Phi, psi and omega in degrees: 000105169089027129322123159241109178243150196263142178225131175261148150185207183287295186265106169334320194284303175322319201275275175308335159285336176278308185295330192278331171313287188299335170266009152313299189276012172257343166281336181255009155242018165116334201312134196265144184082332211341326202280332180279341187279324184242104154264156159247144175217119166280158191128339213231115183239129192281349174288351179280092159273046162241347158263006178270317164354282178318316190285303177346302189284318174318289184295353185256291202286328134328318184248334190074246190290113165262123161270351170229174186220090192257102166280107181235003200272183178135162167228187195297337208075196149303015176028068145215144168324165172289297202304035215182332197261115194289176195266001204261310152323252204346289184316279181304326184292281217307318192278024157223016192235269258222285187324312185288001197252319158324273179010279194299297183310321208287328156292313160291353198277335198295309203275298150268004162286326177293342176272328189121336216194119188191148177236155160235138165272144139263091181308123165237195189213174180289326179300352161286010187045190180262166157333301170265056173193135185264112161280112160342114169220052200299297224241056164215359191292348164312287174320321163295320177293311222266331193267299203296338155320282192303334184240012161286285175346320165273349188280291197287322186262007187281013171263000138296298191261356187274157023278329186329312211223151201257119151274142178188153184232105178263151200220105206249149172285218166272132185263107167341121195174200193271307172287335164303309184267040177088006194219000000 
């Protein structure tokens, strides 16, 4: 309610279909403005910290102040065993999984601590195991390391940024959609 969201990612076309969806469903449930409420800005590969640079100065010259932060970007990884996974796969999955979400905090966390108030997600997955507990992904551990990350990060640091700002990393199973059936 009264949210203005920046939505990020590589592809401008996707984003925008994604922005006409919502504001579909926020002109049919009444929301005054709708069209105002959600921007995108394409372009943005979260392994680039020069596009995190970027989303950063945006989303500040736009907005002033972010109250919330959702790290949700990543990719699937490198379908190989580790022993089998060049180290430069590994090296990506870590820097658009994991790297970008430092990134993203380490800019914005500054700004809402000084204000008092601020909350951050880390979307991680199940495939990230638990505090004690590993889930089996061999020919995925990048992508497992990388999830198993966000929410060690969010673990450690809210004892850094809190109480101002609520850090916490939710680890959702596989979600229906386009890349779970393949296409």
């Amino acid at each position: 309610a009264g949210a203005r969201v920046l939505l990020s990612a590589r592809s401008l076309e996707k984003l925008e279909a994604a922005r006409e969806e919502i504001v579909a469903e926020l002109r049919g449930i009444g929301y005054p403005d709708p069209e105002g409420r959600v921007t995108v800005l394409g372009d943005v590969d979260v392994a680039d910290e020069a596009a995190m640079r970027r989303l950063f100065d945006h989303a500040t010259n736009l907005y002033g102040d972010v109250d919330f932060l959702i790290n949700n970007a990543g990719i699937a990884g490198a379908e190989e065993m580790v022993v089998d996974m060049a180290l430069e796969d590994w090296n990506r999955t870590m820097e658009a999984n994991l790297i970008s979400n430092y990134s993203l905090i380490r800019k914005f966390a500054p700004r809402m601590k000084a204000r008092g108030r601020g909350v951050v997600l880390n979307v991680s997955s199940y495939f990230g195991g638990e505090k004690y507990l590993a889930v089996a992904y061999p020919n995925r551990s990048d992508y497992s390391v990388s999830k198993a990350g966000q929410r060690v990060l969010a673990e450690i640091l809210s004892r850094h940024l809190g109480p101002e700002i609520q850090i916490n990393a939710m680890a959702p199973g596989p979600v229906d959609g386009v890349r779970l059936r393949g296409q």
